[in-house]
C-alpha cells in the first residue's frame, strides 16, 4: 500500500517550503474590481516585468495573487503605486504588497468569476451528494480527501500572508522570518483551516553563530530578560501592536500573551484566513513529524481527513475554542490507532528517534529528535483497506479512556499520569496533555458517536447502491448526515430495542 518511493522526501519537502517562501516574496496581493478579467490584470501588471503565476479568488471582494519572476518587478510596481486620497479619512502611511487596482471597469460576462479559485471547501451537503455517487467506501474516503485538502493556490496564499506579515515584523527584526506551521503545511489541512504562523528569530538569536576561540570579537549589546517566555511575550506585544495599528487588512487583533504558548490572533480579511502568530519552536517540529507520518502511507492522510470531517459534521470539533476535542488531538488519535494495527501501519515515535543520526535535536529542553530520511524507515507489510475507518471507530468506542493515556511515542496506551477525561501525551513536551481542555461530556459524546458510526458502517455493506438512479446517501455519506446525531442522543433507549427494530429504523432513515 506504500504509495511511491519516498526517497529523501523530507528534504524535498524542506526545499518546497523554501521555494514557496521565496515565491511569496516575489508576489503581491491585489484587490480588483468585481469580475475584472484576469487578462486585463495581467496586461496591466506585466508592464512591470514577467509574471510567473496569477490567480483570482473572492474574499471581501475579488483578489488576485500575482507572482512576478523577479523581485525588481515588485519594487517597480510599488514605486509606481499611488497613495489613496480621501478627504474624509486619514491613512496610516504604511506601504505594503497588499494593493488595490483602480480604474478598471467590471466585466458583465460570467467568464472571469468561473476562473476564480475557491478558497473554502464545498458545503457538506454537496460533499454528501458527491460521496453517495462513489462505488466503495475506500473511494468515498479518497474523494473526501481530494475535495477537502488544500489546493496549490490556497497554499501559495498562505505563504504570501506569512510574507506580508514578515514585512511588518521586519521593521524591528529585519532578519526574522515567518513560516506557516500546523495544518497549513503538515499535510492534513482542509480548505478554510486557520493559518498558524511561526515567528522565527533564530537567524538573529545567535544560536547558530560560531565565535572564534581567540582574537578580538564584537558582540551586540542586548537587553536581558528573565526568561525565554518573557522575550517572546515582549516581541509579540510589539508585533501584535504593529499588526493592529498598521497592518492593512488585519482586523480583530487579540494579544493572548498569558497563554502557555503566547500568541497574537487576528483575521486577515483579504485572504479570509484566521491567523495565529506564535514563536513556538516545538510546535514547528510537531508539524514536521505529522507531515512525515502523512507521507509514509496514504492511508494516514485519508483517515485523518475523514475523521476530522466526521468530527466537524457532528460538532465533536468546533471553530470556537472550548472543551471540544481539537483537530490536532484527533490527528494524534488516528496516528496512535494506526501504530497499533498488526502489523503496524506506521512506526512509533521512539522508533523514528532511534533511527535518527547521532546529532540530537533538543528544543527548549525537549528531545525532538526523529529521523528525516524516509529511506531509513522500514514499513511493515500491512495491506488493510480503508475499512480501517470502521476499526478506528470500534477502537475508540471501547478504549479505556478513564485509565489510559494515548501515547504515540510508545505506540501503546500508558497509565494516565493525571486526572483528565482525555489524556493524549504531547509527542515532544511529554509532560503536557494535548487534550487538557476536553471535558467529560465532550468525551462521552465522542465515544457515543464512535459506537454509532462503527455500527452504521458495518451495516453499510448491504446498502451499496446499484448505479443508474439518484444516489441515496450510503457508507461514509450516511456518517456525515446530521440526522445521525439525534440517533446518538437516543442511543441508550435504542439499545434496548431488538436488533431487527434498529435495522428497520436505520433503513427508514436511509430512505429518507
Ligand atoms: N499544538 C500543540 N499542542 C496543542 C495544540 C496545538 O503542540 N495542544 C501545535 C501542533 O503542532 C498543531 C499546531 O500547534 O499542529 C497548530 O494548532 P491547531 O491550529 O490547533 O491545529 P492544526 O493541526 O493546525 O489543525 P486545524 O486545522 O484545526 O487548525
Ligand atoms: Mg491550525
Short mmCIF file of C-alpha atoms and ligand atoms in Angstrom, two decimals:
data_model
loop_
_atom_site.label_atom_id
_atom_site.label_comp_id
_atom_site.label_asym_id
_atom_site.label_seq_id
_atom_site.Cartn_x
_atom_site.Cartn_y
_atom_site.Cartn_z
CA UNK A 1 0.00 0.00 0.00
CA UNK A 2 3.05 2.26 0.27
CA UNK A 3 2.45 4.86 -2.39
CA UNK A 4 5.72 5.60 -4.16
CA UNK A 5 9.36 5.80 -3.49
CA UNK A 6 9.73 8.48 -0.84
CA UNK A 7 13.47 8.89 -1.32
CA UNK A 8 14.59 11.82 0.77
CA UNK A 9 11.06 13.13 0.63
CA UNK A 10 11.58 15.21 3.74
CA UNK A 11 14.43 17.17 2.22
CA UNK A 12 12.28 17.66 -0.85
CA UNK A 13 9.60 19.00 1.49
CA UNK A 14 12.08 21.40 3.08
CA UNK A 15 13.11 22.53 -0.37
CA UNK A 16 9.46 23.08 -1.35
CA UNK A 17 8.84 25.15 1.78
CA UNK A 18 11.81 27.29 0.94
CA UNK A 19 10.65 27.61 -2.64
CA UNK A 20 7.16 28.64 -1.52
CA UNK A 21 8.61 31.28 0.81
CA UNK A 22 10.73 32.61 -1.98
CA UNK A 23 7.79 32.70 -4.42
CA UNK A 24 5.74 34.53 -1.79
CA UNK A 25 8.36 37.27 -1.55
CA UNK A 26 8.02 37.92 -5.27
CA UNK A 27 4.22 38.06 -5.03
CA UNK A 28 1.66 40.79 -4.46
CA UNK A 29 -1.97 40.62 -3.39
CA UNK A 30 -4.31 42.92 -5.29
CA UNK A 31 -7.91 43.81 -4.62
CA UNK A 32 -9.61 44.22 -8.03
CA UNK A 33 -12.98 45.50 -9.12
CA UNK A 34 -15.55 42.70 -9.03
CA UNK A 35 -15.33 40.32 -12.01
CA UNK A 36 -12.35 42.03 -13.60
CA UNK A 37 -10.92 39.80 -16.30
CA UNK A 38 -7.65 38.13 -15.39
CA UNK A 39 -6.37 39.02 -18.84
CA UNK A 40 -6.74 42.75 -18.17
CA UNK A 41 -4.97 42.48 -14.81
CA UNK A 42 -2.12 40.58 -16.41
CA UNK A 43 -1.80 43.03 -19.27
CA UNK A 44 -1.58 45.98 -16.89
CA UNK A 45 0.82 44.38 -14.41
CA UNK A 46 3.16 42.80 -16.93
CA UNK A 47 4.46 46.28 -17.76
CA UNK A 48 6.49 45.81 -14.53
CA UNK A 49 8.01 42.51 -15.60
CA UNK A 50 7.31 38.85 -16.36
CA UNK A 51 4.59 37.18 -14.34
CA UNK A 52 5.03 33.53 -13.33
CA UNK A 53 1.61 32.90 -11.90
CA UNK A 54 -1.64 34.75 -11.37
CA UNK A 55 -4.94 33.56 -9.93
CA UNK A 56 -8.04 35.22 -8.55
CA UNK A 57 -10.44 34.40 -5.74
CA UNK A 58 -13.28 36.01 -3.81
CA UNK A 59 -12.90 37.16 -0.18
CA UNK A 60 -14.31 40.56 0.73
CA UNK A 61 -14.25 41.33 -2.98
CA UNK A 62 -12.16 39.93 -5.78
CA UNK A 63 -8.46 39.47 -5.17
CA UNK A 64 -5.58 38.46 -7.40
CA UNK A 65 -2.36 36.79 -6.29
CA UNK A 66 0.36 37.76 -8.73
CA UNK A 67 3.80 36.18 -8.63
CA UNK A 68 6.46 38.03 -10.60
CA UNK A 69 9.54 36.33 -12.00
CA UNK A 70 11.81 38.87 -10.36
CA UNK A 71 11.92 40.87 -7.15
CA UNK A 72 12.72 44.00 -9.20
CA UNK A 73 9.27 43.86 -10.76
CA UNK A 74 7.70 44.06 -7.30
CA UNK A 75 9.85 47.10 -6.47
CA UNK A 76 8.85 48.72 -9.76
CA UNK A 77 5.17 48.02 -9.05
CA UNK A 78 5.45 49.50 -5.56
CA UNK A 79 7.30 52.56 -6.88
CA UNK A 80 4.55 53.23 -9.37
CA UNK A 81 1.68 52.92 -6.87
CA UNK A 82 -0.16 55.94 -5.50
CA UNK A 83 -1.36 56.83 -2.01
CA UNK A 84 -5.12 56.62 -1.54
CA UNK A 85 -6.68 60.05 -1.48
CA UNK A 86 -9.75 60.53 0.59
CA UNK A 87 -10.65 63.84 2.15
CA UNK A 88 -12.78 62.30 4.88
CA UNK A 89 -10.36 59.73 6.25
CA UNK A 90 -6.75 59.76 7.37
CA UNK A 91 -4.42 56.97 6.28
CA UNK A 92 -1.69 55.19 8.22
CA UNK A 93 1.19 55.64 5.76
CA UNK A 94 2.38 52.02 5.81
CA UNK A 95 3.08 50.72 2.31
CA UNK A 96 2.80 47.00 1.69
CA UNK A 97 2.35 44.45 -1.08
CA UNK A 98 -1.39 44.44 -0.47
CA UNK A 99 -2.81 46.87 -3.03
CA UNK A 100 -5.96 47.98 -4.79
CA UNK A 101 -6.39 48.15 -8.53
CA UNK A 102 -8.39 51.20 -9.58
CA UNK A 103 -9.75 52.43 -12.88
CA UNK A 104 -10.82 49.14 -14.45
CA UNK A 105 -14.49 48.64 -15.09
CA UNK A 106 -16.33 45.49 -14.16
CA UNK A 107 -16.99 42.98 -16.90
CA UNK A 108 -20.51 41.74 -17.15
CA UNK A 109 -19.99 38.26 -18.54
CA UNK A 110 -19.55 35.41 -16.08
CA UNK A 111 -16.34 34.09 -17.58
CA UNK A 112 -13.94 35.69 -15.13
CA UNK A 113 -15.75 34.56 -11.98
CA UNK A 114 -15.72 30.98 -13.29
CA UNK A 115 -11.95 31.13 -13.30
CA UNK A 116 -11.90 32.33 -9.71
CA UNK A 117 -10.34 29.77 -7.35
CA UNK A 118 -12.47 28.90 -4.35
CA UNK A 119 -10.59 29.11 -1.04
CA UNK A 120 -13.18 27.27 1.03
CA UNK A 121 -14.49 23.74 0.93
CA UNK A 122 -17.66 22.64 -0.78
CA UNK A 123 -20.68 22.69 1.57
CA UNK A 124 -21.25 19.47 3.50
CA UNK A 125 -24.49 18.71 1.60
CA UNK A 126 -22.66 18.85 -1.69
CA UNK A 127 -19.95 16.61 -0.27
CA UNK A 128 -22.54 14.09 0.89
CA UNK A 129 -24.03 14.01 -2.62
CA UNK A 130 -20.62 13.57 -4.19
CA UNK A 131 -19.71 10.71 -1.82
CA UNK A 132 -23.02 8.98 -2.43
CA UNK A 133 -22.07 8.56 -6.07
CA UNK A 134 -18.88 6.67 -5.26
CA UNK A 135 -18.86 2.91 -5.50
CA UNK A 136 -16.92 1.87 -2.44
CA UNK A 137 -16.15 3.27 0.99
CA UNK A 138 -12.48 3.39 0.02
CA UNK A 139 -13.39 5.57 -2.95
CA UNK A 140 -15.57 7.76 -0.76
CA UNK A 141 -12.69 8.37 1.62
CA UNK A 142 -10.32 9.24 -1.21
CA UNK A 143 -12.92 11.54 -2.76
CA UNK A 144 -13.43 13.34 0.58
CA UNK A 145 -9.69 13.91 0.92
CA UNK A 146 -9.49 15.31 -2.59
CA UNK A 147 -12.41 17.66 -2.01
CA UNK A 148 -11.09 19.00 1.30
CA UNK A 149 -7.32 19.18 1.01
CA UNK A 150 -5.53 22.47 0.44
CA UNK A 151 -5.09 23.45 -3.18
CA UNK A 152 -1.89 24.70 -4.76
CA UNK A 153 -3.41 28.22 -4.86
CA UNK A 154 -4.52 28.14 -1.24
CA UNK A 155 -1.09 27.03 -0.15
CA UNK A 156 0.51 29.90 -2.11
CA UNK A 157 -1.87 32.36 -0.49
CA UNK A 158 -0.90 31.09 2.97
CA UNK A 159 2.79 31.66 2.27
CA UNK A 160 2.00 35.09 0.84
CA UNK A 161 0.15 36.16 4.00
CA UNK A 162 3.16 34.99 6.07
CA UNK A 163 5.43 37.02 3.82
CA UNK A 164 3.23 40.14 4.20
CA UNK A 165 3.36 39.70 7.97
CA UNK A 166 7.11 39.27 7.82
CA UNK A 167 7.38 42.73 6.26
CA UNK A 168 5.66 44.16 9.35
CA UNK A 169 7.80 42.20 11.82
CA UNK A 170 10.94 43.07 9.84
CA UNK A 171 10.56 46.72 10.89
CA UNK A 172 12.01 45.58 14.22
CA UNK A 173 13.74 42.33 13.29
CA UNK A 174 14.99 42.54 9.69
CA UNK A 175 16.42 39.00 9.76
CA UNK A 176 13.30 37.31 11.08
CA UNK A 177 11.16 35.01 9.02
CA UNK A 178 7.55 33.97 9.40
CA UNK A 179 6.74 30.40 8.48
CA UNK A 180 3.41 28.61 8.34
CA UNK A 181 3.04 25.56 10.59
CA UNK A 182 0.19 23.33 11.78
CA UNK A 183 -2.33 22.15 9.25
CA UNK A 184 -1.24 24.71 6.63
CA UNK A 185 1.85 22.58 6.00
CA UNK A 186 1.52 19.25 7.84
CA UNK A 187 -0.46 17.61 5.02
CA UNK A 188 -3.74 17.48 6.98
CA UNK A 189 -5.01 20.99 6.22
CA UNK A 190 -8.53 21.47 4.98
CA UNK A 191 -9.50 24.48 2.86
CA UNK A 192 -10.61 27.15 5.30
CA UNK A 193 -8.43 25.97 8.21
CA UNK A 194 -6.69 28.62 10.28
CA UNK A 195 -3.22 29.90 9.41
CA UNK A 196 -0.72 29.13 12.18
CA UNK A 197 2.40 31.26 11.81
CA UNK A 198 5.75 30.84 13.47
CA UNK A 199 7.90 33.89 14.06
CA UNK A 200 11.41 32.55 13.55
CA UNK A 201 14.09 34.67 15.19
CA UNK A 202 16.80 32.00 15.16
CA UNK A 203 18.68 33.91 12.49
CA UNK A 204 19.17 36.73 15.00
CA UNK A 205 19.41 34.99 18.34
CA UNK A 206 22.90 33.75 17.53
CA UNK A 207 22.11 30.13 18.24
CA UNK A 208 23.84 29.21 15.01
CA UNK A 209 26.80 31.57 15.35
CA UNK A 210 30.29 30.23 15.94
CA UNK A 211 32.65 32.66 17.71
CA UNK A 212 36.38 32.35 17.04
CA UNK A 213 38.33 30.98 20.04
CA UNK A 214 40.97 33.75 20.03
CA UNK A 215 41.41 37.28 18.75
CA UNK A 216 39.14 40.26 19.10
CA UNK A 217 35.42 39.91 18.59
CA UNK A 218 32.48 42.20 18.80
CA UNK A 219 29.11 41.33 20.13
CA UNK A 220 25.80 43.15 20.24
CA UNK A 221 24.60 44.65 23.45
CA UNK A 222 21.17 43.25 24.08
CA UNK A 223 18.57 43.80 26.71
CA UNK A 224 18.31 40.89 29.10
CA UNK A 225 15.06 39.25 30.09
CA UNK A 226 14.29 36.79 32.87
CA UNK A 227 13.01 34.01 30.61
CA UNK A 228 12.61 32.89 27.00
CA UNK A 229 8.87 33.19 27.51
CA UNK A 230 9.30 36.80 28.67
CA UNK A 231 11.23 37.60 25.48
CA UNK A 232 8.51 36.00 23.35
CA UNK A 233 5.86 37.99 25.20
CA UNK A 234 7.56 41.33 24.64
CA UNK A 235 8.26 40.62 20.97
CA UNK A 236 4.68 39.52 20.34
CA UNK A 237 3.42 42.59 22.20
CA UNK A 238 5.08 44.99 19.77
CA UNK A 239 4.43 42.97 16.65
CA UNK A 240 0.80 42.50 17.72
CA UNK A 241 0.53 46.24 18.21
CA UNK A 242 2.01 46.92 14.74
CA UNK A 243 -0.33 44.41 13.11
CA UNK A 244 -3.23 46.10 14.88
CA UNK A 245 -2.23 49.70 14.15
CA UNK A 246 -0.58 49.44 10.73
CA UNK A 247 -1.38 46.05 9.17
CA UNK A 248 -3.64 46.58 6.13
CA UNK A 249 -6.48 44.08 6.12
CA UNK A 250 -5.68 42.79 9.63
CA UNK A 251 -8.69 43.10 11.93
CA UNK A 252 -9.80 41.89 15.35
CA UNK A 253 -6.27 41.67 16.73
CA UNK A 254 -6.08 39.94 20.12
CA UNK A 255 -2.86 39.56 22.06
CA UNK A 256 -3.15 36.37 24.08
CA UNK A 257 0.15 36.63 25.87
CA UNK A 258 -0.54 34.79 29.09
CA UNK A 259 -1.44 31.52 27.40
CA UNK A 260 1.01 28.62 27.81
CA UNK A 261 2.08 29.43 24.30
CA UNK A 262 1.75 33.24 23.87
CA UNK A 263 0.16 34.28 20.59
CA UNK A 264 -1.32 37.10 18.56
CA UNK A 265 -4.63 36.22 16.92
CA UNK A 266 -6.28 38.21 14.12
CA UNK A 267 -8.29 37.91 10.95
CA UNK A 268 -6.61 38.70 7.65
CA UNK A 269 -9.58 39.87 5.61
CA UNK A 270 -8.13 39.92 2.08
CA UNK A 271 -7.24 36.23 2.33
CA UNK A 272 -10.09 35.23 4.62
CA UNK A 273 -7.65 33.48 6.99
CA UNK A 274 -7.96 33.40 10.75
CA UNK A 275 -4.33 33.80 11.84
CA UNK A 276 -2.39 32.79 14.95
CA UNK A 277 1.14 34.16 15.25
CA UNK A 278 3.37 32.41 17.81
CA UNK A 279 7.04 31.76 18.43
CA UNK A 280 6.82 28.12 19.49
CA UNK A 281 9.69 26.07 18.07
CA UNK A 282 8.36 22.77 19.36
CA UNK A 283 5.04 23.18 17.52
CA UNK A 284 7.04 23.64 14.31
CA UNK A 285 8.77 20.34 14.97
CA UNK A 286 5.43 18.61 15.57
CA UNK A 287 4.25 19.85 12.17
CA UNK A 288 7.31 18.24 10.57
CA UNK A 289 6.60 14.99 12.39
CA UNK A 290 2.94 14.94 11.31
CA UNK A 291 3.98 15.68 7.74
CA UNK A 292 6.37 12.74 7.82
CA UNK A 293 3.69 10.39 9.15
CA UNK A 294 1.27 11.60 6.46
CA UNK A 295 3.80 10.86 3.73
CA UNK A 296 4.72 7.39 4.97
CA UNK A 297 1.44 5.81 3.93
CA UNK A 298 -1.52 7.35 2.03
CA UNK A 299 -3.97 5.73 4.47
CA UNK A 300 -2.76 8.12 7.16
CA UNK A 301 -3.97 11.26 5.37
CA UNK A 302 -7.15 9.61 4.15
CA UNK A 303 -8.12 8.53 7.62
CA UNK A 304 -7.19 11.83 9.25
CA UNK A 305 -9.22 13.84 6.70
CA UNK A 306 -12.21 11.55 7.12
CA UNK A 307 -12.16 11.57 10.91
CA UNK A 308 -11.70 15.35 11.02
CA UNK A 309 -14.60 15.88 8.60
CA UNK A 310 -16.82 13.44 10.50
CA UNK A 311 -15.95 15.17 13.79
CA UNK A 312 -16.81 18.60 12.38
CA UNK A 313 -20.10 17.37 10.93
CA UNK A 314 -21.19 16.20 14.40
CA UNK A 315 -19.87 19.12 16.42
CA UNK A 316 -17.15 16.99 18.04
CA UNK A 317 -14.76 19.76 16.96
CA UNK A 318 -15.63 23.42 16.70
CA UNK A 319 -14.11 26.61 15.33
CA UNK A 320 -14.71 28.22 18.74
CA UNK A 321 -12.15 27.35 21.43
CA UNK A 322 -13.64 25.41 24.34
CA UNK A 323 -13.96 21.95 25.88
CA UNK A 324 -14.14 20.31 22.45
CA UNK A 325 -11.66 17.82 21.05
CA UNK A 326 -9.35 19.60 18.60
CA UNK A 327 -8.28 18.51 15.13
CA UNK A 328 -4.76 18.17 16.42
CA UNK A 329 -5.89 15.72 19.13
CA UNK A 330 -7.89 13.76 16.56
CA UNK A 331 -4.85 13.53 14.30
CA UNK A 332 -2.74 12.11 17.12
CA UNK A 333 -5.55 9.65 17.90
CA UNK A 334 -5.54 8.43 14.30
CA UNK A 335 -1.74 8.01 14.35
CA UNK A 336 -1.93 6.08 17.61
CA UNK A 337 -4.62 3.80 16.19
CA UNK A 338 -2.53 3.10 13.06
CA UNK A 339 0.56 2.34 15.15
CA UNK A 340 -1.47 -0.29 17.00
CA UNK A 341 -2.59 -2.28 13.94
CA UNK A 342 -0.91 -5.64 13.48
CA UNK A 343 1.28 -5.42 11.51
CA UNK A 344 1.58 -1.75 12.37
CA UNK A 345 0.96 0.77 9.58
CA UNK A 346 3.27 3.48 10.93
CA UNK A 347 6.17 3.25 13.39
CA UNK A 348 6.26 4.67 16.90
CA UNK A 349 7.99 7.98 17.56
CA UNK A 350 10.57 6.20 19.73
CA UNK A 351 11.43 4.08 16.71
CA UNK A 352 11.79 7.18 14.50
CA UNK A 353 14.06 8.69 17.16
CA UNK A 354 16.23 5.55 17.28
CA UNK A 355 16.66 5.68 13.51
CA UNK A 356 17.91 9.28 13.57
CA UNK A 357 21.58 10.07 13.05
CA UNK A 358 23.65 10.85 16.16
CA UNK A 359 23.02 14.62 16.30
CA UNK A 360 20.10 15.24 18.55
CA UNK A 361 17.52 17.95 18.13
CA UNK A 362 16.83 19.43 21.55
CA UNK A 363 14.43 22.38 21.68
CA UNK A 364 13.76 24.19 24.93
CA UNK A 365 14.97 21.14 26.83
CA UNK A 366 12.76 18.70 24.90
CA UNK A 367 14.19 15.87 22.85
CA UNK A 368 12.63 16.41 19.42
CA UNK A 369 14.91 14.02 17.55
CA UNK A 370 13.42 11.85 14.82
CA UNK A 371 14.67 10.52 11.51
CA UNK A 372 14.04 12.73 8.47
CA UNK A 373 15.39 10.44 5.79
CA UNK A 374 12.49 8.31 4.60
CA UNK A 375 14.87 5.69 3.22
CA UNK A 376 15.84 4.65 6.72
CA UNK A 377 12.25 3.86 7.66
CA UNK A 378 11.19 0.26 7.00
CA UNK A 379 7.43 -0.09 6.98
CA UNK A 380 5.72 -3.36 7.83
CA UNK A 381 3.59 -5.05 5.24
CA UNK A 382 0.06 -4.15 6.25
CA UNK A 383 -2.47 -4.36 3.42
CA UNK A 384 -5.67 -3.38 5.22
CA UNK A 385 -8.14 -1.35 3.19
CA UNK A 386 -9.83 1.81 4.35
CA UNK A 387 -12.26 -0.44 6.23
CA UNK A 388 -9.82 0.81 8.83
CA UNK A 389 -12.28 3.65 9.37
CA UNK A 390 -14.75 1.26 10.93
CA UNK A 391 -11.95 -0.25 13.01
CA UNK A 392 -10.99 3.24 14.16
CA UNK A 393 -14.50 3.86 15.47
CA UNK A 394 -14.59 0.46 17.17
CA UNK A 395 -11.19 1.05 18.73
CA UNK A 396 -12.21 4.32 20.35
CA UNK A 397 -15.73 3.14 21.16
CA UNK A 398 -14.15 0.72 23.62
CA UNK A 399 -10.91 2.48 24.60
CA UNK A 400 -10.25 2.64 28.36
CA UNK A 401 -10.16 6.45 28.47
CA UNK A 402 -10.67 6.50 32.24
CA UNK A 403 -7.37 4.73 32.92
CA UNK A 404 -5.23 5.03 29.82
CA UNK A 405 -3.30 7.71 28.02
CA UNK A 406 -2.72 7.88 24.26
CA UNK A 407 0.98 7.92 23.53
CA UNK A 408 2.45 7.92 20.02
CA UNK A 409 5.99 7.82 21.39
CA UNK A 410 5.44 4.29 22.64
CA UNK A 411 2.58 3.33 20.29
CA UNK A 412 0.91 1.71 23.27
CA UNK A 413 -1.53 3.04 25.81
CA UNK A 414 0.10 4.11 29.06
CA UNK A 415 -1.33 4.61 32.51
CA UNK A 416 -2.76 8.09 32.84
CA UNK A 417 -0.33 10.35 34.71
CA UNK A 418 -3.05 12.83 35.73
CA UNK A 419 -6.78 13.10 36.11
CA UNK A 420 -8.27 14.41 32.89
CA UNK A 421 -11.12 12.84 30.92
CA UNK A 422 -8.93 12.52 27.83
CA UNK A 423 -5.16 12.22 28.06
CA UNK A 424 -3.03 12.46 24.92
CA UNK A 425 0.64 12.93 25.55
CA UNK A 426 2.30 15.75 23.64
CA UNK A 427 4.85 13.94 21.40
CA UNK A 428 7.76 16.20 22.35
CA UNK A 429 6.75 18.05 25.51
CA UNK A 430 5.92 14.76 27.18
CA UNK A 431 4.70 16.26 30.45
CA UNK A 432 1.87 18.01 28.58
CA UNK A 433 -1.58 16.71 27.76
CA UNK A 434 -2.61 17.82 24.27
CA UNK A 435 -6.31 17.44 25.14
CA UNK A 436 -6.30 19.01 28.58
CA UNK A 437 -9.23 21.22 27.54
CA UNK A 438 -11.61 18.32 26.85
CA UNK A 439 -14.35 17.74 29.43
CA UNK A 440 -16.20 14.52 30.30
CA UNK A 441 -19.33 15.44 28.35
CA UNK A 442 -17.41 16.00 25.14
CA UNK A 443 -15.51 12.76 25.52
CA UNK A 444 -18.75 10.85 26.14
CA UNK A 445 -20.24 12.36 23.00
CA UNK A 446 -17.19 11.32 21.02
CA UNK A 447 -17.38 7.75 22.32
CA UNK A 448 -21.13 7.54 21.64
CA UNK A 449 -20.61 8.79 18.10
CA UNK A 450 -17.82 6.26 17.56
CA UNK A 451 -20.14 3.45 18.67
CA UNK A 452 -22.94 4.64 16.43
CA UNK A 453 -20.64 5.22 13.44
CA UNK A 454 -18.99 1.81 13.73
CA UNK A 455 -22.43 0.26 13.76
CA UNK A 456 -23.62 2.28 10.76
CA UNK A 457 -20.55 1.38 8.74
CA UNK A 458 -20.96 -2.30 9.48
CA UNK A 459 -24.50 -2.12 8.10
CA UNK A 460 -23.48 -0.15 5.02
CA UNK A 461 -22.03 -3.21 3.24
CA UNK A 462 -25.61 -4.15 2.40
CA UNK A 463 -26.62 -0.71 1.25
CA UNK A 464 -24.14 -0.04 -1.59
CA UNK A 465 -26.43 1.44 -4.25
CA UNK A 466 -26.54 -0.09 -7.69
CA UNK A 467 -25.78 2.62 -10.28
CA UNK A 468 -28.33 4.30 -12.53
CA UNK A 469 -30.58 6.08 -10.05
CA UNK A 470 -30.42 9.17 -7.87
CA UNK A 471 -27.83 8.28 -5.26
CA UNK A 472 -29.10 7.71 -1.73
CA UNK A 473 -26.54 8.57 0.95
CA UNK A 474 -24.70 5.42 1.89
CA UNK A 475 -21.48 4.38 3.65
CA UNK A 476 -19.38 7.36 4.63
CA UNK A 477 -22.05 9.78 3.36
CA UNK A 478 -24.51 8.44 5.96
CA UNK A 479 -21.97 9.08 8.68
CA UNK A 480 -21.87 12.76 7.79
CA UNK A 481 -25.63 13.28 7.91
CA UNK A 482 -26.72 15.40 10.87
CA UNK A 483 -29.66 13.03 11.25
CA UNK A 484 -27.41 10.54 12.97
CA UNK A 485 -26.65 12.89 15.86
CA UNK A 486 -30.21 12.50 17.04
CA UNK A 487 -29.62 8.77 16.81
CA UNK A 488 -26.79 9.11 19.30
CA UNK A 489 -28.86 11.08 21.75
CA UNK A 490 -31.42 8.32 21.89
CA UNK A 491 -28.80 5.58 21.72
CA UNK A 492 -29.45 4.32 25.23
CA UNK A 493 -33.12 3.97 24.51
CA UNK A 494 -32.44 2.32 21.18
CA UNK A 495 -30.08 -0.19 22.73
CA UNK A 496 -32.99 -1.78 24.48
CA UNK A 497 -34.82 -2.29 21.20
CA UNK A 498 -34.39 -5.61 19.45
CA UNK A 499 -31.76 -5.57 16.67
CA UNK A 500 -34.43 -6.03 13.99
CA UNK A 501 -36.08 -2.78 15.11
CA UNK A 502 -32.78 -0.91 14.95
CA UNK A 503 -32.12 -2.13 11.41
CA UNK A 504 -35.66 -1.24 10.38
CA UNK A 505 -35.19 2.26 11.82
CA UNK A 506 -31.90 2.69 10.06
CA UNK A 507 -33.26 1.61 6.70
CA UNK A 508 -36.12 4.06 7.14
CA UNK A 509 -33.68 6.88 7.86
CA UNK A 510 -31.58 5.96 4.83
CA UNK A 511 -34.67 6.03 2.62
CA UNK A 512 -35.50 9.50 3.89
N1 LIG B 1 -0.22 22.30 19.05
C1 LIG B 1 0.39 21.71 20.14
N2 LIG B 1 -0.32 21.45 21.27
C2 LIG B 1 -1.63 21.75 21.35
C3 LIG B 1 -2.26 22.37 20.25
C4 LIG B 1 -1.52 22.64 19.11
O1 LIG B 1 1.57 21.40 20.06
N3 LIG B 1 -2.31 21.47 22.46
C5 LIG B 1 0.58 22.57 17.83
C6 LIG B 1 0.51 21.42 16.81
O2 LIG B 1 1.73 21.36 16.14
C7 LIG B 1 -0.59 21.86 15.87
C8 LIG B 1 -0.31 23.36 15.82
O3 LIG B 1 0.08 23.71 17.16
O4 LIG B 1 -0.49 21.25 14.60
C9 LIG B 1 -1.47 24.21 15.41
O5 LIG B 1 -2.56 24.01 16.28
P1 LIG B 1 -4.04 23.99 15.74
O6 LIG B 1 -4.25 25.14 14.82
O7 LIG B 1 -4.95 23.84 16.89
O8 LIG B 1 -4.10 22.60 14.95
P2 LIG B 1 -3.92 22.25 13.42
O9 LIG B 1 -3.16 20.96 13.36
O10 LIG B 1 -3.36 23.40 12.67
O11 LIG B 1 -5.42 21.95 12.97
P3 LIG B 1 -6.56 22.96 12.43
O12 LIG B 1 -6.77 22.55 11.02
O13 LIG B 1 -7.74 22.70 13.29
O14 LIG B 1 -6.07 24.36 12.57
MG1 LIG B 2 -4.25 25.30 12.75
#
